[in-house]
């Protein structure tokens, strides 16, 4: 990976292949395979090959030409792509796979529990407590402390975001997979209690995901359309 960066070759599929090969070697050596991920993360360049100014110059040249050849387009695309770091490009390439496939499969595979209807028809106090803490506790806690921080002047809401968005984000924070499932093994010695807690985590994660998606979707629909810069400038000139 470092050698590819040295010769200005940043191609996410090659980095993924190298990462998989390293993971297999580390796994077969008996060392914990997560070390491979740490190594790949440290070796993946966080600085782009090209600067944004150089990329803008290439775009300006392309805009003033109408007789581009295919090889020139490919070369320009490669140079413009170099203005984005290998780290950002790799994250963009693997994010859908890690978020929607690998992490859920990993969480379910390592939960080690048997889901049955009895767990929900007669839920234990542990299951209810864990689920309530993730779904309600995260939503209320994040929203409340964000409101306090804004009121005290310690921060401000991001541009284009309102309190409905913060509430939605607080709900999404209730999604708990790897760390939450890991903590259950540290918090409870009884296997039965661990299973109840894990079921609570999984049920709360699904509930929080659906609730957060609905809240953010509603917040986006209620948000007014942004005023274009030209129109805003015109309104300011008229009012003055």
mmCIF file of C-alpha atoms in Angstrom:
data_model
loop_
_atom_site.group_PDB
_atom_site.id
_atom_site.type_symbol
_atom_site.label_atom_id
_atom_site.label_comp_id
_atom_site.label_asym_id
_atom_site.label_seq_id
_atom_site.Cartn_x
_atom_site.Cartn_y
_atom_site.Cartn_z
ATOM 1 C CA UNK A 1 0.000 0.000 0.000
ATOM 2 C CA UNK A 2 2.816 2.395 0.861
ATOM 3 C CA UNK A 3 4.593 1.457 -2.381
ATOM 4 C CA UNK A 4 1.461 2.240 -4.407
ATOM 5 C CA UNK A 5 1.321 5.663 -2.841
ATOM 6 C CA UNK A 6 4.998 6.212 -3.621
ATOM 7 C CA UNK A 7 4.377 5.692 -7.339
ATOM 8 C CA UNK A 8 1.135 7.720 -7.254
ATOM 9 C CA UNK A 9 -1.118 4.708 -7.821
ATOM 10 C CA UNK A 10 -4.250 5.020 -5.708
ATOM 11 C CA UNK A 11 -6.750 2.328 -6.662
ATOM 12 C CA UNK A 12 -9.122 1.224 -3.866
ATOM 13 C CA UNK A 13 -9.673 -2.324 -5.245
ATOM 14 C CA UNK A 14 -5.910 -2.954 -5.053
ATOM 15 C CA UNK A 15 -5.850 -1.700 -1.470
ATOM 16 C CA UNK A 16 -8.763 -3.998 -0.596
ATOM 17 C CA UNK A 17 -6.997 -6.990 -2.184
ATOM 18 C CA UNK A 18 -3.787 -6.184 -0.301
ATOM 19 C CA UNK A 19 -5.764 -5.805 2.937
ATOM 20 C CA UNK A 20 -7.471 -9.187 2.468
ATOM 21 C CA UNK A 21 -4.119 -10.853 1.761
ATOM 22 C CA UNK A 22 -2.595 -9.269 4.862
ATOM 23 C CA UNK A 23 -5.598 -10.322 6.957
ATOM 24 C CA UNK A 24 -5.227 -13.947 5.829
ATOM 25 C CA UNK A 25 -1.496 -13.969 6.589
ATOM 26 C CA UNK A 26 -1.971 -12.426 10.032
ATOM 27 C CA UNK A 27 -4.859 -14.789 10.817
ATOM 28 C CA UNK A 28 -2.857 -17.874 9.834
ATOM 29 C CA UNK A 29 0.088 -16.678 11.926
ATOM 30 C CA UNK A 30 -1.998 -16.925 15.086
ATOM 31 C CA UNK A 31 -2.005 -13.181 15.763
ATOM 32 C CA UNK A 32 -5.419 -11.574 16.222
ATOM 33 C CA UNK A 33 -6.650 -10.634 12.758
ATOM 34 C CA UNK A 34 -7.792 -7.170 13.848
ATOM 35 C CA UNK A 35 -4.111 -6.198 13.857
ATOM 36 C CA UNK A 36 -4.272 -6.418 10.061
ATOM 37 C CA UNK A 37 -6.960 -3.744 10.025
ATOM 38 C CA UNK A 38 -4.839 -1.493 12.218
ATOM 39 C CA UNK A 39 -1.851 -1.938 9.894
ATOM 40 C CA UNK A 40 -3.905 -1.205 6.774
ATOM 41 C CA UNK A 41 -5.383 1.883 8.410
ATOM 42 C CA UNK A 42 -1.947 3.218 9.325
ATOM 43 C CA UNK A 43 -0.509 2.535 5.857
ATOM 44 C CA UNK A 44 -3.398 3.997 3.859
ATOM 45 C CA UNK A 45 -2.422 7.569 2.876
ATOM 46 C CA UNK A 46 -4.587 10.313 4.334
ATOM 47 C CA UNK A 47 -3.126 13.006 2.082
ATOM 48 C CA UNK A 48 -4.126 13.358 -1.589
ATOM 49 C CA UNK A 49 -1.600 13.152 -4.403
ATOM 50 C CA UNK A 50 -2.951 16.255 -6.131
ATOM 51 C CA UNK A 51 -3.989 19.483 -4.460
ATOM 52 C CA UNK A 52 -7.460 20.932 -4.930
ATOM 53 C CA UNK A 53 -5.917 23.838 -6.857
ATOM 54 C CA UNK A 54 -4.291 21.437 -9.322
ATOM 55 C CA UNK A 55 -7.593 19.613 -9.790
ATOM 56 C CA UNK A 56 -9.396 22.912 -10.414
ATOM 57 C CA UNK A 57 -6.794 23.845 -13.036
ATOM 58 C CA UNK A 58 -7.447 20.567 -14.843
ATOM 59 C CA UNK A 59 -11.197 21.222 -14.786
ATOM 60 C CA UNK A 60 -10.650 24.720 -16.196
ATOM 61 C CA UNK A 61 -8.600 23.295 -19.067
ATOM 62 C CA UNK A 62 -11.284 20.716 -19.848
ATOM 63 C CA UNK A 63 -14.023 23.350 -19.870
ATOM 64 C CA UNK A 64 -12.203 25.349 -22.540
ATOM 65 C CA UNK A 65 -11.703 22.400 -24.881
ATOM 66 C CA UNK A 66 -14.250 20.652 -27.046
ATOM 67 C CA UNK A 67 -12.076 18.105 -28.849
ATOM 68 C CA UNK A 68 -11.035 15.832 -26.003
ATOM 69 C CA UNK A 69 -9.759 12.352 -26.769
ATOM 70 C CA UNK A 70 -10.632 9.281 -24.729
ATOM 71 C CA UNK A 71 -7.097 8.919 -23.370
ATOM 72 C CA UNK A 72 -7.105 12.562 -22.263
ATOM 73 C CA UNK A 73 -10.390 12.068 -20.433
ATOM 74 C CA UNK A 74 -9.016 8.994 -18.620
ATOM 75 C CA UNK A 75 -5.824 10.822 -17.666
ATOM 76 C CA UNK A 76 -7.775 13.845 -16.447
ATOM 77 C CA UNK A 77 -10.110 11.651 -14.395
ATOM 78 C CA UNK A 78 -7.098 9.971 -12.771
ATOM 79 C CA UNK A 79 -5.494 13.315 -11.951
ATOM 80 C CA UNK A 80 -8.722 14.760 -10.561
ATOM 81 C CA UNK A 81 -9.257 11.591 -8.523
ATOM 82 C CA UNK A 82 -5.806 12.153 -7.053
ATOM 83 C CA UNK A 83 -7.158 15.239 -5.272
ATOM 84 C CA UNK A 84 -9.044 12.868 -2.941
ATOM 85 C CA UNK A 85 -6.929 10.918 -0.461
ATOM 86 C CA UNK A 86 -6.678 7.152 -0.669
ATOM 87 C CA UNK A 87 -8.210 6.932 2.798
ATOM 88 C CA UNK A 88 -11.334 8.839 1.755
ATOM 89 C CA UNK A 89 -11.674 6.876 -1.486
ATOM 90 C CA UNK A 90 -11.299 3.574 0.334
ATOM 91 C CA UNK A 91 -13.909 4.547 2.921
ATOM 92 C CA UNK A 92 -16.307 5.558 0.151
ATOM 93 C CA UNK A 93 -15.737 2.262 -1.680
ATOM 94 C CA UNK A 94 -16.214 -0.130 1.243
ATOM 95 C CA UNK A 95 -18.714 1.820 3.357
ATOM 96 C CA UNK A 96 -21.881 0.266 1.853
ATOM 97 C CA UNK A 97 -20.479 -3.254 2.303
ATOM 98 C CA UNK A 98 -19.290 -2.712 5.867
ATOM 99 C CA UNK A 99 -22.391 -0.843 7.042
ATOM 100 C CA UNK A 100 -25.126 -2.952 5.471
ATOM 101 C CA UNK A 101 -23.540 -6.413 5.301
ATOM 102 C CA UNK A 102 -20.362 -7.043 7.290
ATOM 103 C CA UNK A 103 -21.268 -5.312 10.570
ATOM 104 C CA UNK A 104 -24.803 -6.792 10.835
ATOM 105 C CA UNK A 105 -23.565 -10.283 9.924
ATOM 106 C CA UNK A 106 -20.688 -9.943 12.405
ATOM 107 C CA UNK A 107 -23.043 -8.804 15.151
ATOM 108 C CA UNK A 108 -25.558 -11.585 14.578
ATOM 109 C CA UNK A 109 -22.851 -14.211 14.142
ATOM 110 C CA UNK A 110 -21.136 -13.259 17.390
ATOM 111 C CA UNK A 111 -24.302 -12.796 19.421
ATOM 112 C CA UNK A 112 -24.462 -16.533 20.073
ATOM 113 C CA UNK A 113 -28.129 -16.494 21.036
ATOM 114 C CA UNK A 114 -31.257 -18.262 19.847
ATOM 115 C CA UNK A 115 -34.106 -15.902 18.993
ATOM 116 C CA UNK A 116 -37.510 -17.232 19.990
ATOM 117 C CA UNK A 117 -40.961 -15.814 20.474
ATOM 118 C CA UNK A 118 -40.863 -16.509 24.196
ATOM 119 C CA UNK A 119 -38.193 -13.880 24.731
ATOM 120 C CA UNK A 120 -40.592 -11.166 23.583
ATOM 121 C CA UNK A 121 -43.910 -12.512 24.888
ATOM 122 C CA UNK A 122 -42.490 -12.724 28.415
ATOM 123 C CA UNK A 123 -39.470 -10.381 28.395
ATOM 124 C CA UNK A 124 -37.146 -10.245 31.368
ATOM 125 C CA UNK A 125 -36.254 -7.071 33.245
ATOM 126 C CA UNK A 126 -32.770 -7.153 31.698
ATOM 127 C CA UNK A 127 -34.174 -7.269 28.161
ATOM 128 C CA UNK A 128 -36.587 -4.404 28.827
ATOM 129 C CA UNK A 129 -33.961 -2.335 30.637
ATOM 130 C CA UNK A 130 -31.342 -2.675 27.918
ATOM 131 C CA UNK A 131 -33.857 -1.942 25.181
ATOM 132 C CA UNK A 132 -35.264 1.084 27.005
ATOM 133 C CA UNK A 133 -31.789 2.456 27.727
ATOM 134 C CA UNK A 134 -30.708 2.246 24.091
ATOM 135 C CA UNK A 135 -33.883 3.504 22.435
ATOM 136 C CA UNK A 136 -35.114 6.087 24.937
ATOM 137 C CA UNK A 137 -31.956 6.823 26.910
ATOM 138 C CA UNK A 138 -29.801 7.653 23.895
ATOM 139 C CA UNK A 139 -32.520 9.793 22.305
ATOM 140 C CA UNK A 140 -33.256 11.794 25.452
ATOM 141 C CA UNK A 141 -29.632 12.044 26.563
ATOM 142 C CA UNK A 142 -28.153 13.233 23.273
ATOM 143 C CA UNK A 143 -30.990 15.661 22.610
ATOM 144 C CA UNK A 144 -30.905 17.093 26.141
ATOM 145 C CA UNK A 145 -27.145 17.568 26.327
ATOM 146 C CA UNK A 146 -27.059 19.047 22.819
ATOM 147 C CA UNK A 147 -29.735 21.538 23.847
ATOM 148 C CA UNK A 148 -27.811 22.431 27.005
ATOM 149 C CA UNK A 149 -24.580 22.909 25.028
ATOM 150 C CA UNK A 150 -26.301 25.222 22.544
ATOM 151 C CA UNK A 151 -28.045 27.207 25.288
ATOM 152 C CA UNK A 152 -24.753 27.693 27.145
ATOM 153 C CA UNK A 153 -22.980 28.813 23.987
ATOM 154 C CA UNK A 154 -20.641 25.823 23.947
ATOM 155 C CA UNK A 155 -21.647 24.905 20.406
ATOM 156 C CA UNK A 156 -24.219 25.429 17.692
ATOM 157 C CA UNK A 157 -26.316 23.288 15.403
ATOM 158 C CA UNK A 158 -24.793 22.422 12.016
ATOM 159 C CA UNK A 159 -25.907 24.516 9.066
ATOM 160 C CA UNK A 160 -29.165 23.219 7.646
ATOM 161 C CA UNK A 161 -29.945 21.095 10.704
ATOM 162 C CA UNK A 162 -32.693 21.682 13.234
ATOM 163 C CA UNK A 163 -33.727 20.103 16.491
ATOM 164 C CA UNK A 164 -35.845 17.453 14.720
ATOM 165 C CA UNK A 165 -32.617 16.279 13.071
ATOM 166 C CA UNK A 166 -30.850 16.121 16.442
ATOM 167 C CA UNK A 167 -33.701 14.047 17.850
ATOM 168 C CA UNK A 168 -33.397 11.697 14.868
ATOM 169 C CA UNK A 169 -29.657 11.365 15.362
ATOM 170 C CA UNK A 170 -30.232 10.655 19.040
ATOM 171 C CA UNK A 171 -32.585 7.855 18.065
ATOM 172 C CA UNK A 172 -30.047 6.408 15.610
ATOM 173 C CA UNK A 173 -27.434 6.405 18.372
ATOM 174 C CA UNK A 174 -29.484 3.672 20.024
ATOM 175 C CA UNK A 175 -28.203 1.213 17.417
ATOM 176 C CA UNK A 176 -25.807 -0.991 19.325
ATOM 177 C CA UNK A 177 -23.925 -3.850 17.753
ATOM 178 C CA UNK A 178 -20.358 -4.912 18.402
ATOM 179 C CA UNK A 179 -19.497 -2.922 21.527
ATOM 180 C CA UNK A 180 -22.894 -3.395 23.170
ATOM 181 C CA UNK A 181 -22.798 -7.139 22.586
ATOM 182 C CA UNK A 182 -19.239 -7.277 23.892
ATOM 183 C CA UNK A 183 -20.142 -5.390 27.070
ATOM 184 C CA UNK A 184 -22.884 -7.893 27.902
ATOM 185 C CA UNK A 185 -20.223 -10.535 28.473
ATOM 186 C CA UNK A 186 -18.409 -8.234 30.881
ATOM 187 C CA UNK A 187 -21.500 -7.055 32.734
ATOM 188 C CA UNK A 188 -23.157 -10.417 33.447
ATOM 189 C CA UNK A 189 -21.704 -13.736 34.542
ATOM 190 C CA UNK A 190 -24.886 -15.714 33.931
ATOM 191 C CA UNK A 191 -25.337 -17.028 30.387
ATOM 192 C CA UNK A 192 -29.101 -16.528 30.648
ATOM 193 C CA UNK A 193 -28.702 -12.876 31.605
ATOM 194 C CA UNK A 194 -26.203 -12.382 28.796
ATOM 195 C CA UNK A 195 -28.689 -13.807 26.308
ATOM 196 C CA UNK A 196 -31.447 -11.518 27.585
ATOM 197 C CA UNK A 197 -29.168 -8.502 27.289
ATOM 198 C CA UNK A 198 -28.084 -9.468 23.757
ATOM 199 C CA UNK A 199 -31.688 -9.909 22.643
ATOM 200 C CA UNK A 200 -32.431 -6.488 24.116
ATOM 201 C CA UNK A 201 -29.531 -4.984 22.161
ATOM 202 C CA UNK A 202 -30.664 -6.533 18.872
ATOM 203 C CA UNK A 203 -34.313 -5.568 19.373
ATOM 204 C CA UNK A 204 -33.361 -2.040 20.398
ATOM 205 C CA UNK A 205 -31.055 -1.683 17.398
ATOM 206 C CA UNK A 206 -33.840 -2.516 14.961
ATOM 207 C CA UNK A 207 -36.263 -0.211 16.781
ATOM 208 C CA UNK A 208 -33.747 2.643 16.936
ATOM 209 C CA UNK A 209 -32.871 2.280 13.247
ATOM 210 C CA UNK A 210 -36.507 2.453 12.149
ATOM 211 C CA UNK A 211 -37.357 5.272 14.567
ATOM 212 C CA UNK A 212 -34.302 7.327 13.592
ATOM 213 C CA UNK A 213 -34.934 6.892 9.864
ATOM 214 C CA UNK A 214 -38.551 8.010 10.275
ATOM 215 C CA UNK A 215 -37.655 11.037 12.413
ATOM 216 C CA UNK A 216 -34.917 12.247 10.073
ATOM 217 C CA UNK A 217 -37.125 11.644 7.039
ATOM 218 C CA UNK A 218 -39.905 13.731 8.570
ATOM 219 C CA UNK A 219 -37.421 16.444 9.560
ATOM 220 C CA UNK A 220 -36.060 16.640 6.005
ATOM 221 C CA UNK A 221 -39.529 16.963 4.516
ATOM 222 C CA UNK A 222 -40.451 19.749 6.923
ATOM 223 C CA UNK A 223 -37.217 21.670 6.339
ATOM 224 C CA UNK A 224 -37.701 24.669 4.008
ATOM 225 C CA UNK A 225 -35.805 24.658 0.729
ATOM 226 C CA UNK A 226 -32.551 26.636 0.946
ATOM 227 C CA UNK A 227 -32.563 30.023 -0.749
ATOM 228 C CA UNK A 228 -30.046 30.164 -3.623
ATOM 229 C CA UNK A 229 -27.094 32.506 -3.072
ATOM 230 C CA UNK A 230 -28.035 34.734 -6.015
ATOM 231 C CA UNK A 231 -31.600 35.118 -4.747
ATOM 232 C CA UNK A 232 -30.384 35.782 -1.215
ATOM 233 C CA UNK A 233 -28.028 38.506 -2.456
ATOM 234 C CA UNK A 234 -30.837 40.045 -4.501
ATOM 235 C CA UNK A 235 -33.150 40.079 -1.502
ATOM 236 C CA UNK A 236 -30.464 41.721 0.610
ATOM 237 C CA UNK A 237 -29.911 44.409 -2.032
ATOM 238 C CA UNK A 238 -33.640 45.089 -2.319
ATOM 239 C CA UNK A 239 -34.097 45.398 1.423
ATOM 240 C CA UNK A 240 -31.176 47.796 1.704
#
